[in-house]
Short mmCIF file of C-alpha atoms and ligand atoms in Angstrom, two decimals:
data_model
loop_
_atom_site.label_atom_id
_atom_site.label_comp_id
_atom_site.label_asym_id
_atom_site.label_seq_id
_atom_site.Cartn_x
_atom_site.Cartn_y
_atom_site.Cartn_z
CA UNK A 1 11.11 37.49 32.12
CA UNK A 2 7.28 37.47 31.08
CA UNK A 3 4.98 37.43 33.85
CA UNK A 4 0.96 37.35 33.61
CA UNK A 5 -0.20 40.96 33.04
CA UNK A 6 -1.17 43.18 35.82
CA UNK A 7 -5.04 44.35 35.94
CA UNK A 8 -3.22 47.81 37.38
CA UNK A 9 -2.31 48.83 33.78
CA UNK A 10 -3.65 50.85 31.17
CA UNK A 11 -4.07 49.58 27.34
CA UNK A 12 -4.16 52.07 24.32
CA UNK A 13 -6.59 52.00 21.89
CA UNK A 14 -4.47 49.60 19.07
CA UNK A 15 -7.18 49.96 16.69
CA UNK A 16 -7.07 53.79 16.73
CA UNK A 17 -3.68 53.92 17.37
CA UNK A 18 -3.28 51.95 13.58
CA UNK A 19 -5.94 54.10 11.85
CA UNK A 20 -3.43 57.14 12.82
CA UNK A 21 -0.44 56.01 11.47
CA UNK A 22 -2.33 54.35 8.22
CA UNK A 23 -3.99 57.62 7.99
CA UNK A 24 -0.72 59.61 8.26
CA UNK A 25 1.48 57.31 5.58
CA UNK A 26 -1.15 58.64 3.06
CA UNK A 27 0.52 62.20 3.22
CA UNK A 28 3.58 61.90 1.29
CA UNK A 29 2.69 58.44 -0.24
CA UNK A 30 4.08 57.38 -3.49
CA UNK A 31 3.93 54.27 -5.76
CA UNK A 32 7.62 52.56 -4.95
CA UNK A 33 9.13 51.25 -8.13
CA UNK A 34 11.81 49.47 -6.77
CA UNK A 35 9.67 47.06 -4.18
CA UNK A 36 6.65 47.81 -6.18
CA UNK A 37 5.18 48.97 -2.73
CA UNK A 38 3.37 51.82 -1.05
CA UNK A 39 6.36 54.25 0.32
CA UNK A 40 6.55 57.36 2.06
CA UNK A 41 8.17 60.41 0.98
CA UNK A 42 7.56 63.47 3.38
CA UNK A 43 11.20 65.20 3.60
CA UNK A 44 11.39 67.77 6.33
CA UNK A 45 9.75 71.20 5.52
CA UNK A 46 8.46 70.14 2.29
CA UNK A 47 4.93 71.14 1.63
CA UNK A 48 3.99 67.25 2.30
CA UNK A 49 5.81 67.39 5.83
CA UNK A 50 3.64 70.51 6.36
CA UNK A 51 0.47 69.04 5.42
CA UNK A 52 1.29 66.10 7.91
CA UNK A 53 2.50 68.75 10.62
CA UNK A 54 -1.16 70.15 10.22
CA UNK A 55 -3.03 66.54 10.39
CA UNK A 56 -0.79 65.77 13.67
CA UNK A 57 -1.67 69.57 15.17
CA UNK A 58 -5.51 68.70 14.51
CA UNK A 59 -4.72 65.43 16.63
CA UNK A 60 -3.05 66.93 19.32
CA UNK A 61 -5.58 69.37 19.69
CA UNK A 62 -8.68 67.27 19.53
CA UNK A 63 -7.06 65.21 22.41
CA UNK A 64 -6.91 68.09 24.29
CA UNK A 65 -3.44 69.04 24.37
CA UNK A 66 -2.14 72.86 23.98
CA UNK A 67 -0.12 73.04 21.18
CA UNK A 68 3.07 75.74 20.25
CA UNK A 69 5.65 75.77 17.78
CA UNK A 70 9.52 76.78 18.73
CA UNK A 71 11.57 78.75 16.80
CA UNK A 72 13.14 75.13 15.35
CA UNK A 73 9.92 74.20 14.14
CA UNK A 74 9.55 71.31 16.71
CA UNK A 75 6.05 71.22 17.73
CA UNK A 76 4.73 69.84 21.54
CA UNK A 77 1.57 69.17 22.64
CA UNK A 78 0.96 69.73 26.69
CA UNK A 79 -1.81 68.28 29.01
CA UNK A 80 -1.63 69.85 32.79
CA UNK A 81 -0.57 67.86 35.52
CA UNK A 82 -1.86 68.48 38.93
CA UNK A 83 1.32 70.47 39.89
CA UNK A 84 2.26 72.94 37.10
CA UNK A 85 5.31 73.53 39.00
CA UNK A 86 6.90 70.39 38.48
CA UNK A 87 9.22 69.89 35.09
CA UNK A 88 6.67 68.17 32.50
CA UNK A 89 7.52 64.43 31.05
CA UNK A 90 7.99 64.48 27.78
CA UNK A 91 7.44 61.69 25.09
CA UNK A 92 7.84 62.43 21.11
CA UNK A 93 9.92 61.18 17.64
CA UNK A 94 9.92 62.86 14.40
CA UNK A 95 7.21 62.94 11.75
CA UNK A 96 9.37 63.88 8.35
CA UNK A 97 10.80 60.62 6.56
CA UNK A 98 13.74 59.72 4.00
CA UNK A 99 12.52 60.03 0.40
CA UNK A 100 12.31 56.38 0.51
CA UNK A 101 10.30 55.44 3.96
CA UNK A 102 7.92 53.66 5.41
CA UNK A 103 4.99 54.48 7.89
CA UNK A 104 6.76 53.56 11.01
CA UNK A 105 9.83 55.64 11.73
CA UNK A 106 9.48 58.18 14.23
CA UNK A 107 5.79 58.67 13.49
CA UNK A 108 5.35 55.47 15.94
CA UNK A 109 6.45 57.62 18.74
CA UNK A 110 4.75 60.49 18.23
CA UNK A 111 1.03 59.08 17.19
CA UNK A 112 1.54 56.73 19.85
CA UNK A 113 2.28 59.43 22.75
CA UNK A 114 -0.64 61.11 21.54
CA UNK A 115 -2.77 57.76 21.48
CA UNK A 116 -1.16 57.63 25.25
CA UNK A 117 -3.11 61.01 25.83
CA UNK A 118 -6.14 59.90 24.81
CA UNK A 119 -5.91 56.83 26.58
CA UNK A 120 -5.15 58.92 30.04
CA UNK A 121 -8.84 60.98 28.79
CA UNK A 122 -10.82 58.49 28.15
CA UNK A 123 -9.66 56.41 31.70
CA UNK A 124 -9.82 60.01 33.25
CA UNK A 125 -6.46 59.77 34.66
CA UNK A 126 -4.70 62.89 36.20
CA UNK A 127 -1.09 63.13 36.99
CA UNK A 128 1.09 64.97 39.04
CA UNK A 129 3.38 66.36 36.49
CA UNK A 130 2.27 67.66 32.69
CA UNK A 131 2.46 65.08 29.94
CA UNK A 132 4.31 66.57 26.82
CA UNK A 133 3.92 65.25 23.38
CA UNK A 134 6.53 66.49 20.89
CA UNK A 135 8.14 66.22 17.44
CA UNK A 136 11.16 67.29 16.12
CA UNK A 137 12.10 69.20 13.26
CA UNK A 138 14.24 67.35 10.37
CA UNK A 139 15.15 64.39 11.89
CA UNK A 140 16.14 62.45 9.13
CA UNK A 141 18.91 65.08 7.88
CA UNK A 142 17.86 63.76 4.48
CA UNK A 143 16.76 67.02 3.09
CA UNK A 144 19.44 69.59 4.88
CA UNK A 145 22.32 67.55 5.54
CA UNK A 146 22.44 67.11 9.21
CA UNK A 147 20.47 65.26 11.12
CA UNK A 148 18.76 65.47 14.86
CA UNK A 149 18.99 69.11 13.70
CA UNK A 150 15.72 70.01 15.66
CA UNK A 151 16.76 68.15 19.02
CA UNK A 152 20.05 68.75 18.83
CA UNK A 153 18.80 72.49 18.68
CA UNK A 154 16.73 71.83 21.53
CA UNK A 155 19.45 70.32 23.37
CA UNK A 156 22.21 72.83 22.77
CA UNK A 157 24.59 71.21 20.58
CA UNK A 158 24.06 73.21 17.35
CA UNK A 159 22.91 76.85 17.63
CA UNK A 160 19.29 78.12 15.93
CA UNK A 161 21.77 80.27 13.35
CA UNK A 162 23.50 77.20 12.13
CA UNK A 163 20.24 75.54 11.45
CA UNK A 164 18.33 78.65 9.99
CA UNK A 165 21.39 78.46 7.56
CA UNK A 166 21.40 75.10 6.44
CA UNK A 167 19.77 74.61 3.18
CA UNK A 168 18.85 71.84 0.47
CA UNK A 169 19.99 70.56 -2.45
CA UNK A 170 18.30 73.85 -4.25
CA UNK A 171 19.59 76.45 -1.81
CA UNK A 172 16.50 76.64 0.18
CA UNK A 173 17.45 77.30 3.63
CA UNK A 174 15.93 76.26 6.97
CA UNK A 175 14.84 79.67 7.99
CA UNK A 176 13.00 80.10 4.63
CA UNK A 177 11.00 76.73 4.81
CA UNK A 178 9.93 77.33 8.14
CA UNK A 179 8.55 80.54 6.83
CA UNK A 180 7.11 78.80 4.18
CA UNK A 181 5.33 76.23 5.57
CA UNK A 182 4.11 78.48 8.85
CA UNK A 183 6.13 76.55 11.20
CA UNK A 184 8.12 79.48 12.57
CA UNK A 185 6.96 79.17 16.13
CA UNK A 186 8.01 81.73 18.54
CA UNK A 187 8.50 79.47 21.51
CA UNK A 188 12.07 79.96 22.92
CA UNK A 189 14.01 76.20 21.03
CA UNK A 190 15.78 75.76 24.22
CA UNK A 191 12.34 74.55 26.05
CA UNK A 192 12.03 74.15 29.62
CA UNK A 193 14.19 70.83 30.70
CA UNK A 194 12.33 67.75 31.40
CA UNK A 195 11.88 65.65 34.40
CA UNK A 196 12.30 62.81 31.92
CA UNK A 197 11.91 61.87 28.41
CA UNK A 198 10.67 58.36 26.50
CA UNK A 199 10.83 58.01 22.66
CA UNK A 200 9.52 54.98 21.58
CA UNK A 201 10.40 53.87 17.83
CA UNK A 202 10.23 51.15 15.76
CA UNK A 203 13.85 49.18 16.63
CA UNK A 204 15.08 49.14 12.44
CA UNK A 205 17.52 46.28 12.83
CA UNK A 206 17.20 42.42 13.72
CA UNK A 207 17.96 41.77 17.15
CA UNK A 208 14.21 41.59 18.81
CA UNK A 209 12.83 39.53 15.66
CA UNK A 210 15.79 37.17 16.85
CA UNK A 211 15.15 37.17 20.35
CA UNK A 212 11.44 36.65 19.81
CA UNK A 213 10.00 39.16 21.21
CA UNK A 214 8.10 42.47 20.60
CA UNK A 215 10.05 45.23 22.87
CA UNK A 216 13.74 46.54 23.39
CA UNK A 217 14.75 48.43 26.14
CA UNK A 218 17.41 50.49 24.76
CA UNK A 219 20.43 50.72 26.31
CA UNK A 220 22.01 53.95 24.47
CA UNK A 221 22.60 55.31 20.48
CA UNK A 222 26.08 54.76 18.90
CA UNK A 223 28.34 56.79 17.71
CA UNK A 224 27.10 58.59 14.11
CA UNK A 225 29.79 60.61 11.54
CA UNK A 226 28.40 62.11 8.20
CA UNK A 227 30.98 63.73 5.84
CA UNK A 228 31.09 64.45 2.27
CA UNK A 229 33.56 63.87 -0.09
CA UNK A 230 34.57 65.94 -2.85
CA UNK A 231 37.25 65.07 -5.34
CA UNK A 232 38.91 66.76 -8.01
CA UNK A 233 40.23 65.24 -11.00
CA UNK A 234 40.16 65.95 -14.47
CA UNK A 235 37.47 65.57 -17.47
CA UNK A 236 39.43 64.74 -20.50
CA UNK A 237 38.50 61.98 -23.87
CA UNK A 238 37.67 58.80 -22.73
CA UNK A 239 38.48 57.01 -26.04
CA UNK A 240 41.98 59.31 -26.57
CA UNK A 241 43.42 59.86 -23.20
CA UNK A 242 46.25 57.69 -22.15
CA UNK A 243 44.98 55.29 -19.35
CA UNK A 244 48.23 56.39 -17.25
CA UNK A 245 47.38 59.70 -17.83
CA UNK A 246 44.30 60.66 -16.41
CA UNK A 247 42.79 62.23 -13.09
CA UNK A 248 39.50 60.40 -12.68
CA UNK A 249 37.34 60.94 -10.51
CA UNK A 250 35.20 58.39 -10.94
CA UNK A 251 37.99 55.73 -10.64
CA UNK A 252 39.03 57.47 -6.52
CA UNK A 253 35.47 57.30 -5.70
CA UNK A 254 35.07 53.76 -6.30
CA UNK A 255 38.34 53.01 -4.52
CA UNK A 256 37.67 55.08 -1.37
CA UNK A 257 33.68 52.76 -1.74
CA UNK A 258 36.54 49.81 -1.36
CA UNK A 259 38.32 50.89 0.99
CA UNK A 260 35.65 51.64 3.71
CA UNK A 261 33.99 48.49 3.12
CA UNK A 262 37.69 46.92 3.46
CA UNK A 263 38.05 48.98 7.26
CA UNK A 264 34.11 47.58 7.97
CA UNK A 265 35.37 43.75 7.23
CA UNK A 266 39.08 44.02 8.46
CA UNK A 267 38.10 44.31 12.52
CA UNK A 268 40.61 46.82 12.94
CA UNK A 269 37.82 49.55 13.77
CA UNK A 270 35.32 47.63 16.06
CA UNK A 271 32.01 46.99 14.92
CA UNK A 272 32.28 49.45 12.00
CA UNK A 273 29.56 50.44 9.75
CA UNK A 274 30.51 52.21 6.63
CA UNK A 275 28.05 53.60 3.92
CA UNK A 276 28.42 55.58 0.49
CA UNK A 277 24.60 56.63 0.03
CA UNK A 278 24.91 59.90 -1.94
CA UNK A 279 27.46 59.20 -5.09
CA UNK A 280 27.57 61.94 -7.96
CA UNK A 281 30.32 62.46 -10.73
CA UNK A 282 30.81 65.45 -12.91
CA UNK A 283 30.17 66.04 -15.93
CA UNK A 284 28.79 63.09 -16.15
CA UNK A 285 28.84 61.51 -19.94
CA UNK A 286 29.61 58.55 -21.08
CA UNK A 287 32.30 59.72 -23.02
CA UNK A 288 34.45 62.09 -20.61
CA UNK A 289 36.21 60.90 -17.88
CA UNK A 290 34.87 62.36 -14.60
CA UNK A 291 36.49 65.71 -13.48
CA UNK A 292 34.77 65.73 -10.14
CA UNK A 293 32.89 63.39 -7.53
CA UNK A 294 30.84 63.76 -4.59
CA UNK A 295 30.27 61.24 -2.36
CA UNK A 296 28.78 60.92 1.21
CA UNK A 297 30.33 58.61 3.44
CA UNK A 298 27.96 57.62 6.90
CA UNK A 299 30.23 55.77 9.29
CA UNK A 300 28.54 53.88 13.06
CA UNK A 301 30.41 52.71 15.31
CA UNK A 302 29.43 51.42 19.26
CA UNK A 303 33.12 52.76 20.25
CA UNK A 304 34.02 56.35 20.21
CA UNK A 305 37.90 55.23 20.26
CA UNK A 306 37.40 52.79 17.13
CA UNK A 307 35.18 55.64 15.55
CA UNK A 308 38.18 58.15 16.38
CA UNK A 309 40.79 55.75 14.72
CA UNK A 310 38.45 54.86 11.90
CA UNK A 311 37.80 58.63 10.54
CA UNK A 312 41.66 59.02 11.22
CA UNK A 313 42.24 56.47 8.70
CA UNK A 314 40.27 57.66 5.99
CA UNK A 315 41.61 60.95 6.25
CA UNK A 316 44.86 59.09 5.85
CA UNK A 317 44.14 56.73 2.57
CA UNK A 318 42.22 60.43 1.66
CA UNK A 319 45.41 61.74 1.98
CA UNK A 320 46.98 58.76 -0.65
CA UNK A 321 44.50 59.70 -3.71
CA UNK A 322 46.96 61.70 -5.81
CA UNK A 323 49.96 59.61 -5.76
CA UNK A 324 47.38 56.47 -6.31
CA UNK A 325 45.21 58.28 -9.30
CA UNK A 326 46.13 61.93 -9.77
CA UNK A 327 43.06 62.83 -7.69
CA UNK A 328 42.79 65.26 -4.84
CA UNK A 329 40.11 64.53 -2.09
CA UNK A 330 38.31 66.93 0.88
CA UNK A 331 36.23 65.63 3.43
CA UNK A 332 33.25 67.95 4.88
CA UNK A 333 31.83 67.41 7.77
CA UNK A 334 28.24 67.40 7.95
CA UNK A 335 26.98 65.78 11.46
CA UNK A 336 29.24 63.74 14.31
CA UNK A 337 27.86 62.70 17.35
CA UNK A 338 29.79 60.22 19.96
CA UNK A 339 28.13 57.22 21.76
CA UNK A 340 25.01 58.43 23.91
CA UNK A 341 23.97 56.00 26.96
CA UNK A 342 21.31 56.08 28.53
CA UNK A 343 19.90 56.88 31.56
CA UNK A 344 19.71 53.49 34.03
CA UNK A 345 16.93 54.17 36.32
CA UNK A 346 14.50 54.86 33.09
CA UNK A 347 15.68 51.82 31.53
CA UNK A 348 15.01 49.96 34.67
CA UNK A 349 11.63 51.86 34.64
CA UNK A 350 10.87 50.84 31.29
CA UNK A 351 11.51 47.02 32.07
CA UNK A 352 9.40 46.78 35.11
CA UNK A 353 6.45 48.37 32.66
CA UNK A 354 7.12 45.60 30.19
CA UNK A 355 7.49 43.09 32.97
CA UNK A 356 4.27 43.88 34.76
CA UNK A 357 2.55 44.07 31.14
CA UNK A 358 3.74 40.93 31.26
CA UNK A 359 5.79 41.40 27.77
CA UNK A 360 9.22 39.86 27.29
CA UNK A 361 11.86 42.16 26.18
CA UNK A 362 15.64 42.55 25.26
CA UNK A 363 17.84 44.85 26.24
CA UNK A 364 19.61 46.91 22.83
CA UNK A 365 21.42 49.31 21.43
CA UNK A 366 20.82 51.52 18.78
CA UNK A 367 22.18 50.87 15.46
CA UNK A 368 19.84 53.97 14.41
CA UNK A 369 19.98 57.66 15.60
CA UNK A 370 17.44 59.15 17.02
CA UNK A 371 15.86 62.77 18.52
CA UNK A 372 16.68 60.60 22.30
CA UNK A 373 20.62 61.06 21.71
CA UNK A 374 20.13 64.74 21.87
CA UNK A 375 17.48 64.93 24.78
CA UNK A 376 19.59 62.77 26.96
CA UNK A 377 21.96 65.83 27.07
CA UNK A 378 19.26 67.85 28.94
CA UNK A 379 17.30 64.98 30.81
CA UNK A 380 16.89 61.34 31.93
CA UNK A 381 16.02 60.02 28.67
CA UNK A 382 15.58 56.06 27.09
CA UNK A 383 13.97 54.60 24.59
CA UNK A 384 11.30 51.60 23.87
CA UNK A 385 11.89 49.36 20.44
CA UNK A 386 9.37 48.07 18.57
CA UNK A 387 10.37 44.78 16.56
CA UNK A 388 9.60 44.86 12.79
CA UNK A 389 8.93 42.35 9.95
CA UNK A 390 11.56 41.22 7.48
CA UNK A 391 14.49 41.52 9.44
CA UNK A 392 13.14 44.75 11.18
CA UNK A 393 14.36 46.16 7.45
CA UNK A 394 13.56 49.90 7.60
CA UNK A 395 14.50 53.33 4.93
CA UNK A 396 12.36 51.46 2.63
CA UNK A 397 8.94 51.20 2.33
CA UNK A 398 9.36 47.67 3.49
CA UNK A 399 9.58 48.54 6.87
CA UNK A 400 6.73 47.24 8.61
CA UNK A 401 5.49 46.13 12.37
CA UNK A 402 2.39 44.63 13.06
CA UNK A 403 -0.33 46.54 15.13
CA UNK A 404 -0.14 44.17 17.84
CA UNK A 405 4.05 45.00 18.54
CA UNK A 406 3.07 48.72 17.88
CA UNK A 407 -0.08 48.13 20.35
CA UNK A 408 2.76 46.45 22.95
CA UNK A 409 5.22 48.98 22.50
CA UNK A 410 3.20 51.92 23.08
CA UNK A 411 1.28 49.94 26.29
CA UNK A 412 4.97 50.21 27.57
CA UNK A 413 5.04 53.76 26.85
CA UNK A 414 1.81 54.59 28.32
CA UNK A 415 2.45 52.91 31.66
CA UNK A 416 5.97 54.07 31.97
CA UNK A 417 4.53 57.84 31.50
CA UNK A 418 2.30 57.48 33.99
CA UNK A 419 4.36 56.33 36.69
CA UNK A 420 6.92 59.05 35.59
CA UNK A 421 4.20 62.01 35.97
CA UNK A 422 3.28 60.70 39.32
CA UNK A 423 6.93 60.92 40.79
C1 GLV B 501 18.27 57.96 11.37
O1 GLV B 501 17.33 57.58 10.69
C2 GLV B 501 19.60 57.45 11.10
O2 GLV B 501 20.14 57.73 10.02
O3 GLV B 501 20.12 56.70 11.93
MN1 MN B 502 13.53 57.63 13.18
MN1 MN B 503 14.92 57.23 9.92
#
């Protein structure tokens, strides 16, 4: 319900706030051929993610805030409370981007907690409990293969060596990028555990835009599994070979692409969401028949039972390749996390905010993940959704919200803070 704002509340600065993250979509920016747009390309621990990591450091610390680097990489900014002994609050997102983004995932969050520091400055507010600013270390998993990798680090749930050992496409690793870029921090990853933490982000779906309004109060992440495919087949002639006597690779690829858009549209797995985005064959001419394929299949799912069932029946129709085309199949795992809810009271917190900012708001879950899923293992943790334009499209440098639902979204977040650092 939207009531008539409360004189009680602080605003950011929307203008400034905008100039950040207009200033910060310039580092990494490329000329999109596909929408003929202005995109974003800053994968984590490139030398463009470093330059940005160095902007948003420079930001931090003109705000005030005393910066350190873990051993992840993931980078927090801290402005004393009153009490030093009480656990800090903690606000942040993720600054690196898929190689296709926009200027709005994650970096929303974390320009906007810091535009939430300045705003507590410049109204000289002081709080109980420390304010922490943070972001997280490869978010997007674009770049290493699995993502959350610096929160779920942070959290617990993956270990510093399996992250230090990850590495790209070209077989540089984690440990050496961090290195590379000087973002080795020596600050222990498992940080000291929050009395609560708010991420806001832009929402990247539909549902506010439809509900007409600006905010989402979100209600938990769903459930993610990554996994790649590899099949083996055989390259042979494509003009000489016997059509009933080929392996091709090529041809089980496309038919496991069928067959998960098939379990997405039959029901029989919930509210499925299936997705092939990496697809590669081997050799790759247009005259041999493809002796290899590698494919990455991204499955979502609200229901950790209908996820369960769902990745039991691929491994099943995986299982049916050879007799269908003489092709053997063998799925990797690369990231799985179940359905994260979460936490009540600082959803409830987060809709009185709106309420008395007198902004109308819906209550949502994720369709995206998100560093939150992973810092709800250690501490009270929601999230605040920003609606965006064109469907809320996002991943493409179409993904857009206007400065005045950015400007609402991170009022929300500033108020909320505050009465979290005061408790
Ligand atoms: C994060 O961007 C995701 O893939 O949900
Ligand atoms: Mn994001
Ligand atoms: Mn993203």
């Amino acid at each position: 319900m939207t009531e008539a704002p409360s004189a009680s509340q602080v605003r950011v600065n929307r203008d400034r706030l905008w100039r950040t993250l207009m200033e910060l979509k310039e580092i990494g920016g490329y000329a999109d051929e596909a929408t003929g747009l202005r995109g974003v390309r800053r994968l984590s621990l490139t030398d463009e993610d470093a330059q940005a990591r160095r902007r948003v450091v420079a930001w931090m610390e003109e705000a005030g805030l005393q910066v350190r680097v873990d051993r992840i990489g993931n980078v927090y900014g801290s402005r004393a409370g009153s009490d030093p002994s009480l656990p800090c609050v903690l606000m942040g997102s993720h600054i690196d981007t898929v190689a296709t983004g926009g200027a709005f995932d994650g970096t929303l969050g974390v320009l906007g907690g810091i535009e939430v520091i300045r705003t507590l400055n410049e109204h000289n507010v002081a709080t109980r409990r420390t304010i922490e600013v943070g972001f997280f270390t490869e978010e997007e998993g674009v770049r290493f293969g699995t993502d959350m990798l610096g929160s779920a680090v942070t959290s617990g749930r993956l270990t510093l060596g399996y992250a230090f050992a990850l590495a790209d496409d070209h077989g540089a690793t984690v440990a050496e990028e961090l290195v590379r870029i000087g973002f080795d921090g020596d600050a222990h990853e498992r940080r000291p555990v929050p009395y609560a933490y708010i991420e806001c982000h832009i929402e990247q779906g539909p549902i506010l835009a439809a509900a007409g309004v600006d905010i989402g109060i979100v209600t938990g992440v769903q459930s993610i599994s990554w996994q790649r495919l590899d099949l083996r087949g055989e390259a042979a002639h494509a003009g000489t070979t016997p059509i009933e006597h080929r392996a091709d690779a090529g041809l089980a690829a496309a038919i496991v692409i069928v067959e998960v858009r098939r379990m997405c549209d039959s029901g029989d797995f919930g509210r499925l969401r299936g997705t092939i985005g990496k697809f590669a064959l081997q050799p790759s001419q247009t005259n041999v028949i493809p002796a290899s394929a590698s494919l990455t299949i991204d499955l979502r799912n609200p229901d950790d039972d209908a996820m369960t069932a769902a990745e039991a029946h691929l491994q099943a129709f995986i299982d049916t390749l050879p007799d269908r085309c003489g092709v053997t199949g063998t799925l990797h795992r690369m990231a799985k996390t179940a359905v994260v809810p979460f936490d009540v009271d600082v959803q409830k917190l987060l809709g009185d905010t709106a309420d008395d900012l007198g902004l109308g708001y819906v209550a949502t879950m994720s369709g995206a993940g998100h560093d939150a899923q992973e810092i709800a293992a250690i501490c009270p943790t929601a999230m605040v959704f920003v609606a965006g334009e064109h469907g809320g499209i996002s991943h493409t440098p179409r993904e857009y919200s206007t400065p005045t639902a950015c400007g609402n979204g991170i009022d929300v977040l500033a108020n909320a803070i505050i009465r979290l650092a005061n408790q």
